[in-house]
Short mmCIF file of C-alpha atoms and ligand atoms in Angstrom, two decimals:
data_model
loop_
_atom_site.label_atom_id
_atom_site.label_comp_id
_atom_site.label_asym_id
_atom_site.label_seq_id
_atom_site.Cartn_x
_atom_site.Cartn_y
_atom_site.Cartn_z
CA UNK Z 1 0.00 0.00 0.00
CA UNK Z 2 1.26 3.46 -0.84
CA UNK Z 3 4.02 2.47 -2.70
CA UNK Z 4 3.07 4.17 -6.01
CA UNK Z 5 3.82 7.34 -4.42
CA UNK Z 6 7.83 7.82 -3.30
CA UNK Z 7 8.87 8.03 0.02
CA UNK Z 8 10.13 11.15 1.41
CA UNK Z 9 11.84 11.65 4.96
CA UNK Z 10 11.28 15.67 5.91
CA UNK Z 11 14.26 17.09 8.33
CA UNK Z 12 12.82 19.35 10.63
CA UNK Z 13 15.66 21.55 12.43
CA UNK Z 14 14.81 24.35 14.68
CA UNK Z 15 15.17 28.13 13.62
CA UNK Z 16 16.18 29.89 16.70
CA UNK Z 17 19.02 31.73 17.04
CA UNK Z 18 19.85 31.29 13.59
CA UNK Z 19 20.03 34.33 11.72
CA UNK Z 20 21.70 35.79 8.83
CA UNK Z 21 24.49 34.05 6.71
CA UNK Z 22 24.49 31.82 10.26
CA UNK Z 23 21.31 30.04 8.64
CA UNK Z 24 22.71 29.37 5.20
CA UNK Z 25 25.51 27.52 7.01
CA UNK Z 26 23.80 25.51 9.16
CA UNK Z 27 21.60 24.36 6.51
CA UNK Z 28 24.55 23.59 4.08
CA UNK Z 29 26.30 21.63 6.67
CA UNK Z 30 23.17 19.53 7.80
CA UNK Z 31 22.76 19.03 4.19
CA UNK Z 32 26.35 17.60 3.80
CA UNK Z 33 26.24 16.05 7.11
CA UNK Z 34 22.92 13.88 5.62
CA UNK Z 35 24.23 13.16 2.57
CA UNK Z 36 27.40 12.26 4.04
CA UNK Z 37 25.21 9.44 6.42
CA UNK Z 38 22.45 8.38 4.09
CA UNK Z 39 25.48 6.86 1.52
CA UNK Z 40 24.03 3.45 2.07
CA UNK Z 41 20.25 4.28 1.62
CA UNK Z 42 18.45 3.81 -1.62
CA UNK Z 43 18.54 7.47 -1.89
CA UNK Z 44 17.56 9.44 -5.43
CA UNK Z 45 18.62 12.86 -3.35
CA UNK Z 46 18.25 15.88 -0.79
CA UNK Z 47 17.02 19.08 -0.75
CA UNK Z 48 16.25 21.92 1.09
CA UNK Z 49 12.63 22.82 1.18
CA UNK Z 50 10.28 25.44 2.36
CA UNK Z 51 12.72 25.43 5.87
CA UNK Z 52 13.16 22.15 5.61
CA UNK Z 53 15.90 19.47 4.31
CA UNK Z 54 13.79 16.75 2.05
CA UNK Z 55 15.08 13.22 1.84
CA UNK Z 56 13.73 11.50 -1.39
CA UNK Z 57 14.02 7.89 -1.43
CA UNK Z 58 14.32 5.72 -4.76
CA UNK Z 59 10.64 4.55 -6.06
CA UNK Z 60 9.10 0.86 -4.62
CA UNK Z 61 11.48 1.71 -1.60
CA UNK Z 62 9.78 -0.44 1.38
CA UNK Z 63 8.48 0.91 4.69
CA UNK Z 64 10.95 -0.79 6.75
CA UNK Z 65 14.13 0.88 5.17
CA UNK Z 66 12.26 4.45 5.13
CA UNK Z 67 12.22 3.74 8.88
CA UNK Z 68 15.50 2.61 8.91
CA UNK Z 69 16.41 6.14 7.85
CA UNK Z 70 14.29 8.30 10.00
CA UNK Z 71 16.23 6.30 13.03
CA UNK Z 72 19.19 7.24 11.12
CA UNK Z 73 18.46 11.18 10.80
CA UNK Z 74 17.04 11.33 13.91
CA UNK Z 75 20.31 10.97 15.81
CA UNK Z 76 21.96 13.37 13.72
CA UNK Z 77 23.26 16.79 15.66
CA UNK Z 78 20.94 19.25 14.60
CA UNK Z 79 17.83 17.44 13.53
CA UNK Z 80 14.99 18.58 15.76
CA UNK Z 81 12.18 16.55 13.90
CA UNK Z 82 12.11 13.49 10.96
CA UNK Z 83 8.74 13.31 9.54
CA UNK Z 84 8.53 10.27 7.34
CA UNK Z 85 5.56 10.03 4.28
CA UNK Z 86 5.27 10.85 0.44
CA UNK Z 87 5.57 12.87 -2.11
CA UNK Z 88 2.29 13.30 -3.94
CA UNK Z 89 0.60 16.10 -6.37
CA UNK Z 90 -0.95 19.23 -5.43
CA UNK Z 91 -4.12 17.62 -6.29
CA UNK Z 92 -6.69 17.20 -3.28
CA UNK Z 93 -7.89 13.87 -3.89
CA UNK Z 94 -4.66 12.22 -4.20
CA UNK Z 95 -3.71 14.18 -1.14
CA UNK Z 96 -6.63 12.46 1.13
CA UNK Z 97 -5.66 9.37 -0.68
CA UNK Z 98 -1.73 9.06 0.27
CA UNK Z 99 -2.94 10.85 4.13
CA UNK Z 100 -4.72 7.14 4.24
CA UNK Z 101 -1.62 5.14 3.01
CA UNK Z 102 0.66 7.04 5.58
CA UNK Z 103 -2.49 7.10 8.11
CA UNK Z 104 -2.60 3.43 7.30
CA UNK Z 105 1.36 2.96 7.84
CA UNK Z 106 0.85 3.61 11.81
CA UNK Z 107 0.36 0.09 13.79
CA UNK Z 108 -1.24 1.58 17.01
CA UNK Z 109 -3.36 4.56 17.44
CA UNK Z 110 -6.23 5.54 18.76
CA UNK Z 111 -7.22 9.06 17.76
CA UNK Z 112 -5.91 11.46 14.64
CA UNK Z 113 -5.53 14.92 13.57
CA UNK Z 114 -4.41 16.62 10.29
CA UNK Z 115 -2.02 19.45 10.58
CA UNK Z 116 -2.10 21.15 7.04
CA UNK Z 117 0.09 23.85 5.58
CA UNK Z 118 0.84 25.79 2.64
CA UNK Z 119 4.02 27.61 1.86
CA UNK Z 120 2.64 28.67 -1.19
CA UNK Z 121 -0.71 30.97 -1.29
CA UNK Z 122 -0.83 30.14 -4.89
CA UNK Z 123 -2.45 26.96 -3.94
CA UNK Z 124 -5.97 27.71 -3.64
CA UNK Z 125 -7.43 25.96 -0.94
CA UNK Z 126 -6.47 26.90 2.71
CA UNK Z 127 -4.76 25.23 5.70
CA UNK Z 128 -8.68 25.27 7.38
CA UNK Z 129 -10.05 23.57 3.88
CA UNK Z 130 -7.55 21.39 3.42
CA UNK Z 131 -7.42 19.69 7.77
CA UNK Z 132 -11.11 19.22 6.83
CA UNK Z 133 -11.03 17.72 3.33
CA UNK Z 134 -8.53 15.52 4.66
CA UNK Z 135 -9.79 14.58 7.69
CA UNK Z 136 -12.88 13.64 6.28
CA UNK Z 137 -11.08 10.96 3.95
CA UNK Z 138 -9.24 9.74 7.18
CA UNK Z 139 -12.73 9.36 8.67
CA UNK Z 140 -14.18 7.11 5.64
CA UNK Z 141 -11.20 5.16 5.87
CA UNK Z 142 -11.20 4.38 9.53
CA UNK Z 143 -14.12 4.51 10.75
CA UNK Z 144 -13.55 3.22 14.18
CA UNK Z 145 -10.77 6.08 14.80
CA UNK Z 146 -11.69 9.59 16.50
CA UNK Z 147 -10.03 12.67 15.66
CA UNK Z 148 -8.96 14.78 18.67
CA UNK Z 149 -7.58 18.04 17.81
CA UNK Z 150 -5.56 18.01 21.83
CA UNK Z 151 -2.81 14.99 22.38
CA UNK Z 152 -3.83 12.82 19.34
CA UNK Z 153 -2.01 9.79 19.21
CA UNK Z 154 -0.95 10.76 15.34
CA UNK Z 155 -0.66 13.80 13.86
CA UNK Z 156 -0.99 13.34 9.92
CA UNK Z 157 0.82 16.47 8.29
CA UNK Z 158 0.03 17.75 4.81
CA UNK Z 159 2.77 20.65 3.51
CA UNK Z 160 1.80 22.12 0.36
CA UNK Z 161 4.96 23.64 -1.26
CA UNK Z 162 5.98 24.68 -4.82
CA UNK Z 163 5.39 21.75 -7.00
CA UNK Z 164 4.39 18.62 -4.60
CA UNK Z 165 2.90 18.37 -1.86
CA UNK Z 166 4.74 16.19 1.46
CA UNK Z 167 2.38 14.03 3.51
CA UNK Z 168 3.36 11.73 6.87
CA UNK Z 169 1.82 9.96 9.73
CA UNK Z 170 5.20 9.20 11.31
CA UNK Z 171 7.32 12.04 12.88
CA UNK Z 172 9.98 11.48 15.53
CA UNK Z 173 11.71 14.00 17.94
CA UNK Z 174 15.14 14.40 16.73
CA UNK Z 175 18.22 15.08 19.33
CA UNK Z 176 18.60 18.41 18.55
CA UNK Z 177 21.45 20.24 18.74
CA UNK Z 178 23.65 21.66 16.06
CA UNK Z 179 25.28 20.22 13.14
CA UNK Z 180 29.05 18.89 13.31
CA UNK Z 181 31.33 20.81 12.06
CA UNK Z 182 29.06 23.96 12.99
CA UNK Z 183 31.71 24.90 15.86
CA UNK Z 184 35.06 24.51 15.03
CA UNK Z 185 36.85 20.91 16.07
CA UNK Z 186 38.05 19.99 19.68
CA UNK Z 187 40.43 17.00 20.61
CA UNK Z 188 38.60 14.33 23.07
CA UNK Z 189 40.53 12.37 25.74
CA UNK Z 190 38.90 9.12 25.11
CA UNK Z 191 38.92 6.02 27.49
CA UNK Z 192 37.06 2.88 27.08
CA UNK Z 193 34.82 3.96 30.29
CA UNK Z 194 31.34 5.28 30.34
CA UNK Z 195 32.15 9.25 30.67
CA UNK Z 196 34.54 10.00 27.99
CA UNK Z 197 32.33 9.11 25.06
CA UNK Z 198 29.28 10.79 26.72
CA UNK Z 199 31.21 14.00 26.88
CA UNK Z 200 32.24 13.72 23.46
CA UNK Z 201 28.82 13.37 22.28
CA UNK Z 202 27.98 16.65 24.57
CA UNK Z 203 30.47 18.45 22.53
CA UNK Z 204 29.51 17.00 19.20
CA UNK Z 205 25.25 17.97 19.87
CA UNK Z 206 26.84 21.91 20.20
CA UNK Z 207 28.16 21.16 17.00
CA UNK Z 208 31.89 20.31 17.37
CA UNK Z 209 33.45 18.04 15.15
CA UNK Z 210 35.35 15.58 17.55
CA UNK Z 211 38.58 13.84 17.45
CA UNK Z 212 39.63 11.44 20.44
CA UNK Z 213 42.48 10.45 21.56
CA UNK Z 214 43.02 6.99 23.22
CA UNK Z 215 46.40 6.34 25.83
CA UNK Z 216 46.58 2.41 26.54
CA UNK Z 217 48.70 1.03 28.27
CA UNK Z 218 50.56 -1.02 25.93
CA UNK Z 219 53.18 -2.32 26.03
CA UNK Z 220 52.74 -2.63 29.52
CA UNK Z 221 49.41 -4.26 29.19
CA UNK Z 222 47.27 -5.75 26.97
CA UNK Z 223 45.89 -3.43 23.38
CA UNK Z 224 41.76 -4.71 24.76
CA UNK Z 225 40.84 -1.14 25.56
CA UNK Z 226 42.00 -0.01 22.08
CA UNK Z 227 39.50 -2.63 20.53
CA UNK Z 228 36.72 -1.39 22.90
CA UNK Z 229 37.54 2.39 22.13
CA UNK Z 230 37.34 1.53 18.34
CA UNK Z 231 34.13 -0.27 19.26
CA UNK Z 232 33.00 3.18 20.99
CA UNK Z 233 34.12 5.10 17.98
CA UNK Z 234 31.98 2.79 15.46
CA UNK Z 235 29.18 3.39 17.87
CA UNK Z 236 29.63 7.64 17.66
CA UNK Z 237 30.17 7.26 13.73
CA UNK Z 238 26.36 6.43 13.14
CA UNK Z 239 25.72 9.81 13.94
CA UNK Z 240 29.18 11.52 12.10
CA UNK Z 241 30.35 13.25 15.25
CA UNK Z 242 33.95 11.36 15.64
CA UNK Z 243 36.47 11.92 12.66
CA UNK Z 244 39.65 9.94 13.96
CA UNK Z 245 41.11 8.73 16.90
CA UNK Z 246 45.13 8.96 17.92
CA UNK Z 247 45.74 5.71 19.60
CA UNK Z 248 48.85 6.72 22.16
CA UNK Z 249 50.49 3.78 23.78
CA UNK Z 250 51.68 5.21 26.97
CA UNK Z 251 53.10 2.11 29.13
CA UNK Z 252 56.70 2.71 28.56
CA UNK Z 253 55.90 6.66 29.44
CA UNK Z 254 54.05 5.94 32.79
CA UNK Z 255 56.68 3.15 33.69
CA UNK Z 256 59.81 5.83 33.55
CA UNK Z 257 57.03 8.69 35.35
CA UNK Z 258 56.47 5.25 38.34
CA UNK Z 259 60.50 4.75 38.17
CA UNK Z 260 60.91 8.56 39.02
CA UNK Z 261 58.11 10.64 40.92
CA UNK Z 262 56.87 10.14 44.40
CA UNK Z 263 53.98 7.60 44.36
CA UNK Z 264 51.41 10.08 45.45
CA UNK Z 265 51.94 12.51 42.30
CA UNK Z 266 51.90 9.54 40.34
CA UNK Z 267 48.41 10.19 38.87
CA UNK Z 268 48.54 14.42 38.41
CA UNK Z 269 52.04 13.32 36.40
CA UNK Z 270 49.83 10.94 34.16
CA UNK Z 271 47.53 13.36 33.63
CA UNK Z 272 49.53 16.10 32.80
CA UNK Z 273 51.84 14.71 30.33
CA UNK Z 274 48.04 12.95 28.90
CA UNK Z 275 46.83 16.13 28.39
CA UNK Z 276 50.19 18.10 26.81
CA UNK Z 277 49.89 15.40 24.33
CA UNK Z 278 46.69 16.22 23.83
CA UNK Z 279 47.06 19.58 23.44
CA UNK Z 280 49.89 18.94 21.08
CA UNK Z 281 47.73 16.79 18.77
CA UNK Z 282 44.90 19.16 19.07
CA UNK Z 283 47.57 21.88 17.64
CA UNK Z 284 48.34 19.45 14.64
CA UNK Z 285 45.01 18.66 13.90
CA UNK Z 286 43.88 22.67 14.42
CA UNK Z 287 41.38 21.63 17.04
CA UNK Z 288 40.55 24.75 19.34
CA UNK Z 289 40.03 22.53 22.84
CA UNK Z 290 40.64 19.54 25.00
CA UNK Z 291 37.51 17.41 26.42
CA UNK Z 292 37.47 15.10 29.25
CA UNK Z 293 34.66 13.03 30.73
CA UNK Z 294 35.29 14.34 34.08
CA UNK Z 295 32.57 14.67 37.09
CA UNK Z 296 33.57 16.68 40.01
CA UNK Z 297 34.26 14.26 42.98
CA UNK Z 298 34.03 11.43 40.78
CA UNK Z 299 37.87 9.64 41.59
CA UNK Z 300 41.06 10.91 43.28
CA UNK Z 301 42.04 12.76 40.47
CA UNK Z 302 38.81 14.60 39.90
CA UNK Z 303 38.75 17.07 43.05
CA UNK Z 304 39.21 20.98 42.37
CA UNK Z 305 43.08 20.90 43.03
CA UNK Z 306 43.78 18.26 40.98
CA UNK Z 307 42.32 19.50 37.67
CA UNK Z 308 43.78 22.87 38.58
CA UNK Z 309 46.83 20.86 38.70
CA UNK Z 310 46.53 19.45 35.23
CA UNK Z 311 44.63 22.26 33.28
CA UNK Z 312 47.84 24.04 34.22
CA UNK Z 313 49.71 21.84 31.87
CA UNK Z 314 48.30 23.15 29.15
CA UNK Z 315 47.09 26.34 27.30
CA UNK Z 316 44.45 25.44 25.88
CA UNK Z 317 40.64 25.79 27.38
CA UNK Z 318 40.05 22.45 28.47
CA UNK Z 319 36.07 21.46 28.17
CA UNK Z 320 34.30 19.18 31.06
CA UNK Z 321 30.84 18.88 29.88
CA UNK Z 322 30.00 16.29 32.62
CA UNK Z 323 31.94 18.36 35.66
CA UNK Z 324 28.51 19.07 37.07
CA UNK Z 325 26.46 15.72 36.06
CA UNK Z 326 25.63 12.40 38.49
CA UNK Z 327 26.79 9.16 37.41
CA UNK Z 328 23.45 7.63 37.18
CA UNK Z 329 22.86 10.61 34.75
CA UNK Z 330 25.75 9.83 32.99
CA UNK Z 331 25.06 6.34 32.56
CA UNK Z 332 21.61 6.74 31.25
CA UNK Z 333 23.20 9.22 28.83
CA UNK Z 334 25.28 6.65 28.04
CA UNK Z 335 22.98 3.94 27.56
CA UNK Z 336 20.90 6.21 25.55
CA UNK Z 337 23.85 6.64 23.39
CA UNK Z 338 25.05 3.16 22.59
CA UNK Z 339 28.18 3.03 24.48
CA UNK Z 340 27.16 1.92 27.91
CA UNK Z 341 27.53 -1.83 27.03
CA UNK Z 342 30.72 -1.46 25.62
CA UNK Z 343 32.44 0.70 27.91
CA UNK Z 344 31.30 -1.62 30.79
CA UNK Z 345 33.06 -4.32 29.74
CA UNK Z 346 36.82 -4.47 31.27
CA UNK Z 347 40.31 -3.53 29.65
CA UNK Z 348 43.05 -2.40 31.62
CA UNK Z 349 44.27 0.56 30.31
CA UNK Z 350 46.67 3.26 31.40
CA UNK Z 351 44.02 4.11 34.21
CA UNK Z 352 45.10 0.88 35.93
CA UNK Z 353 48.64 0.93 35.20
CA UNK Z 354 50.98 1.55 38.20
CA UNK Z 355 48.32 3.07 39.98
CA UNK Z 356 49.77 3.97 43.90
CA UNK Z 357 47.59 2.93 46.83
CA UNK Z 358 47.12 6.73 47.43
CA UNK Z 359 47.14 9.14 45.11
CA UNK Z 360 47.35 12.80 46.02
CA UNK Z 361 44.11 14.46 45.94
CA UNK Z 362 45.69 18.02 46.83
CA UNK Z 363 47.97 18.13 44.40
CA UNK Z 364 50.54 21.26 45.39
CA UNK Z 365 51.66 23.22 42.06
CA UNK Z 366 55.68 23.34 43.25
CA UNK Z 367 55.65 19.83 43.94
CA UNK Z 368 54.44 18.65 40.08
CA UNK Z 369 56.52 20.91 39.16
CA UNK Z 370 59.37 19.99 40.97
CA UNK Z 371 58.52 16.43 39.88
CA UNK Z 372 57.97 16.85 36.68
CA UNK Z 373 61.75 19.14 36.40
CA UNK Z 374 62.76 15.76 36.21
CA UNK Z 375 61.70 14.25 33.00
CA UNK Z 376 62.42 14.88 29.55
CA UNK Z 377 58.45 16.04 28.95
CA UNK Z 378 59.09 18.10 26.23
CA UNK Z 379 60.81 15.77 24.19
CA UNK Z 380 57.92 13.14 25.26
CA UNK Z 381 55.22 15.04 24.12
CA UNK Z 382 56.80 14.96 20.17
CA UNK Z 383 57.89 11.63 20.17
CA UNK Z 384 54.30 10.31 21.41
CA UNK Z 385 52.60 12.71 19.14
CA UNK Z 386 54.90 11.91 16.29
CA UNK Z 387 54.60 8.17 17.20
CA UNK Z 388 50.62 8.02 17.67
CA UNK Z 389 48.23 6.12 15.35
CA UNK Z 390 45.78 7.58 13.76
CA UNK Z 391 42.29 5.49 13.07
CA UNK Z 392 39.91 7.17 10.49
CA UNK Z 393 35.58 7.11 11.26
CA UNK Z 394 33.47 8.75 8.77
CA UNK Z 395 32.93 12.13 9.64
CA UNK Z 396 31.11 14.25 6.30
CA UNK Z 397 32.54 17.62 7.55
CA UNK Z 398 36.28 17.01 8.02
CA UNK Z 399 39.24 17.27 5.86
CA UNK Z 400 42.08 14.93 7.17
CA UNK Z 401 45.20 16.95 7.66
CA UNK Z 402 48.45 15.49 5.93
CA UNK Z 403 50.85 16.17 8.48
CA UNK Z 404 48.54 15.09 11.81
CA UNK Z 405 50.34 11.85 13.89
CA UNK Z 406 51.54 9.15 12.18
CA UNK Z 407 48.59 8.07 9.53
CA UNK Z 408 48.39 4.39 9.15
P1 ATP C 1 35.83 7.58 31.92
O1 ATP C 1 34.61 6.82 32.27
O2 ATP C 1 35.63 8.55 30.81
O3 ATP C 1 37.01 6.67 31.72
P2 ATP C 1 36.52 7.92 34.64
O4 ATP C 1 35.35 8.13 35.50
O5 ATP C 1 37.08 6.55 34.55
O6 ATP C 1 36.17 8.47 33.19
P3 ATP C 1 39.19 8.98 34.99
O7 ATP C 1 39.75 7.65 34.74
O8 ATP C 1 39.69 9.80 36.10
O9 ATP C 1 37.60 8.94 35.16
O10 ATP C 1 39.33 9.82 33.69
C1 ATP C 1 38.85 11.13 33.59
C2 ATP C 1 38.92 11.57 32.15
O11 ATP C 1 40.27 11.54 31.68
C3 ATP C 1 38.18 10.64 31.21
O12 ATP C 1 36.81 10.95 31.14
C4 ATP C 1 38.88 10.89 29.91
O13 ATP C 1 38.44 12.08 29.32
C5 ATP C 1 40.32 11.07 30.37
N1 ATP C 1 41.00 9.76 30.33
C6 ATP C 1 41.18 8.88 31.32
N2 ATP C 1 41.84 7.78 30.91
C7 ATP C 1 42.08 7.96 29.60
C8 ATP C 1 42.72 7.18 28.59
N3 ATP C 1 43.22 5.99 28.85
N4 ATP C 1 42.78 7.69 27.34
C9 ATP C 1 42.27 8.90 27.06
N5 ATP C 1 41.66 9.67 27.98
C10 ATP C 1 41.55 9.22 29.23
MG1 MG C 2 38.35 5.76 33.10
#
C-alpha cells in the first residue's frame, strides 16, 4: 500500500538563534552532514525545502528501510524533527488518498488529527479547507478512529509547497542540537569507560566536530581497551560526530614517570603529560580545545586541586561537559547513546597501570613541578605525538590533515 507514491523523509531543524548568513551555514552543513550518512540508503537525493531538508528515497522503496532512515536522521546533531511520508501532487484527492496510506502505515493509534500547511498561497485551498477535506477521507477510511484536535495519538501532516505536496503519519523528535562541524573541532581524551564518550557526544550535539584520543597502556598491558575504544568510535560514527582517533600507547611513558616521581603525584604526572599530548595533537590537527569526561568528585584525580593541577599543563581551554552531572545521569546518557555496554566491559588501560595505593588528591603546584623538572616532557610530548596512530571514522565535515600523527 502506498508504494506508487515515493517516500520522502522531511528534516525538521529548529530556527532559533539562527540568523543571517548563520542560517545558510547551518543548513549547508546539515545538508552535507545527511548526505554524508544516508550513503548506504536507496537514496535518489536531498534538498532543502520550504525550511526544511527533504530526503527523497528511490521509487518501490519499502516501509521498513524508510524507517531505517528516519532512526538514522534522527540521531543526527541538529535534527529537531524526521517526519517520514510521500511525495504526492498538489491535487486534493490524491492528497486524502496518500494521508490514508501514511495514516494506514501507523500500527497503534487511537485518535488522529491533520495538521495542514501551505508555503505557497498560490495553492488555492487553505490550511482550514484542506485539515477538513482531509480529515474527512481519514474518517471514511477508519471509521472506528476519532479525531482529537488536543494529544492525538498521530498527527498526519500535509505541507503544500511549490510543486508537490509532502504528507506523513510518522514524525519522531530528533536530538537536537547543532550540526558537526558547525563549531570549530576539539580533541577528546577518550577512554574505554562510560564518561569520555558521553562527553564527546555533549560536545559534538553543540556542534563540534570531535577527534579522540586513546592512551593504553601497551606495552605494559594488553591493546583490549584499544578494541573497545574503536568499538565506541563505530558506535559515535552512526551519527558523524567522531572523525579519527590517535591511539597513544603510553606504558613505557608511565613506567619511567612510576621509576621517578613520588607515588602520590603519580596520577597528576599521568595526567599532565596525557593532556600536553593532547594539546599537542589538538595543535596538529587545528582543534581549538581539550575534552574530558570528568565529574567533580568522581575519583582521586577529579577534586578541584587536581584538575587545577593538570589544566595548568596546558594552554588550551580544556572542556568538562560532565563536571557538574551524576553518574546515574551519565550512565543513562550513556545507555541512551550506545556506548554503555561497551564501555562496561573491562580492559586495563593506562588508568590501571601503576596506579599507587594513594594518590594525592591536593595536588601542590611546586611539587608537580618539581617532579615533573625531572623528566624529559618536552621531548615526550613529540615523540608520542609523532609516534601516535591515527584510526579514520566517517565524519562528512572534516578534511584529514596530511601532516597530523603518524597516519596508518
Ligand atoms: P571515563 O569513564 O571517561 O574513563 P573515569 O570516571 O574513569 O572516566 P578517569 O579515569 O579519572 O575517570 O578519567 C577522567 C577523564 O580523563 C576521562 O573521562 C577521559 O576524558 C580522560 N581519560 C582517562 N583515561 C584515559 C585514557 N586511557 N585515554 C584517554 N583519555 C583518558
Ligand atoms: Mg576511566
Amino acid at each position: 500500500m502506498g508504494d506508487e507514491h515515493q517516500r520522502i523523509c522531511l528534516v525538521h531543524y529548529h530556527e532559533i538563534g539562527l540568523k543571517g548568513r548563520n542560517r545558510a551555514n547551518f543548513e549547508n552543513r546539515l545538508l552535507k552532514n545527511i548526505e554524508g550518512i544516508v550513503k548506504g540508503f536507496p537514496i535518489v537525493t536531498v534538498h532543502r525545502i520550504a525550511g526544511r531538508l527533504c530526503v527523497f528515497l528511490r521509487e518501490g522503496t519499502d516501509r521498513e528501510t524508510a524507517l531505517e532512515l528516519t532512526e538514522a536522521l534522527r540521531i543526527l546533531p541538529g535534527v529537531a524533527r524526521v517526519s517520514c511520508g510521500f511525495k504526492c501532487e498538489r491535487d486534493l484527492e490524491e492528497m486524502g488518498q496518500v494521508a490514508v496510506n501514511a495514516l494506514g502505515e501507523c500500527s497503534q493509534f487511537e485518535t488522529f488529527k491533520v495538521q495542514a500547511r501551505r508555503n505557497h498561497t498560490d495553492f488555492e485551498t487553505d490550511s482550514m479547507q484542506m485539515n477538513q477535506i482531509i480529515g474527512a477521507a481519514l474518517c471514511e477510511a477508519f471509521p472506528d478512529k476519532k479525531v482529537r484536535m488536543k494529544d492525538p495519538d498521530v498527527t498526519v501532516g500535509v505541507e503544500v509547497v511549490q510543486n508537490a505536496v509532502y504528507v506523513y503519519a510518522r514524525s519522531v523528535r530528533g536530538i537536537g542540537g547543532l550540526p558537526v562541524g558547525s563549531s570549530g573541532r576539539v580533541m577528546c581524551l577518550l577512554s574505554s569507560g562510560i564518561d569520555s564518550p558521553v562527553a564527546l557526544w555533549r560536545l559534538a550535539r553543540r556542534g563540534a566536530e570531535c577527534i579522540g584520543v586513546h592512551f593504553s597502556g601497551r606495552p605494559q598491558t594488553a591493546d583490549t581497551s584499544e578494541y573497545l575504544v574503536d568499538d565506541i568510535a563505530h558506535v559515535l560514527e552512526k551519527s558523524g560526530c567522531i572523525a579519527r582517533v590517535y591511539v597513544v600507547a603510553f606504558g613505557d611513558y608511565q613506567k619511567e614517570i612510576m621509576l621517578k616521581v613520588p607515588p602520590s603525584l603519580r596520577v597528576i604526572m599521568y595526567r599532565r603529560l596525557m593532556f600536553k599530548v593532547a594539546e599537542e595533537l589538538a595543535k596538529r590537527e587545528r582543534a581549538g580545545a581539550l575534552v574530558t569526561g570528568e565529574s567533580l568528585g568522581q575519583v582521586a584525580s577529579q577534586t578541584l586541586d587536581n584538575i587545577r593541577a593538570t589544566d595548568a599543563s596546558v594552554d588550551m581551554p580544556v572542556f568538562r561537559p560532565l563536571i557538574g552531572t551524576d553518574k546515574l545521569e551519565i550512565i543513562g546518557e550513556a545507555q541512551r547513546l550506545g556506548t554503555f555496554e561497551i564501555s562496561s566491559q573491562d580492559a586495563p588501560d593506562c588508568c590501571t597501570l601503576f596506579m599507587p595505593r594513594n594518590p594525592e588528591t591536593h595536588a601542590r603546584m611546586a611539587d608537580v613541578l618539581a617532579a615533573e623538572a625531572l623528566l624529559p616532557i618536552e621531548q615526550w610530548v613529540t615523540e608520542i605525538a609523532d609516534d601516535a596512530e591515527a584510526h579514520d571514522y566517517s565524519c562528512p565535515s572534516y578534511k584529514p590533515r596530511r601532516h597530523g600523527g603518524k597516519v596508518e
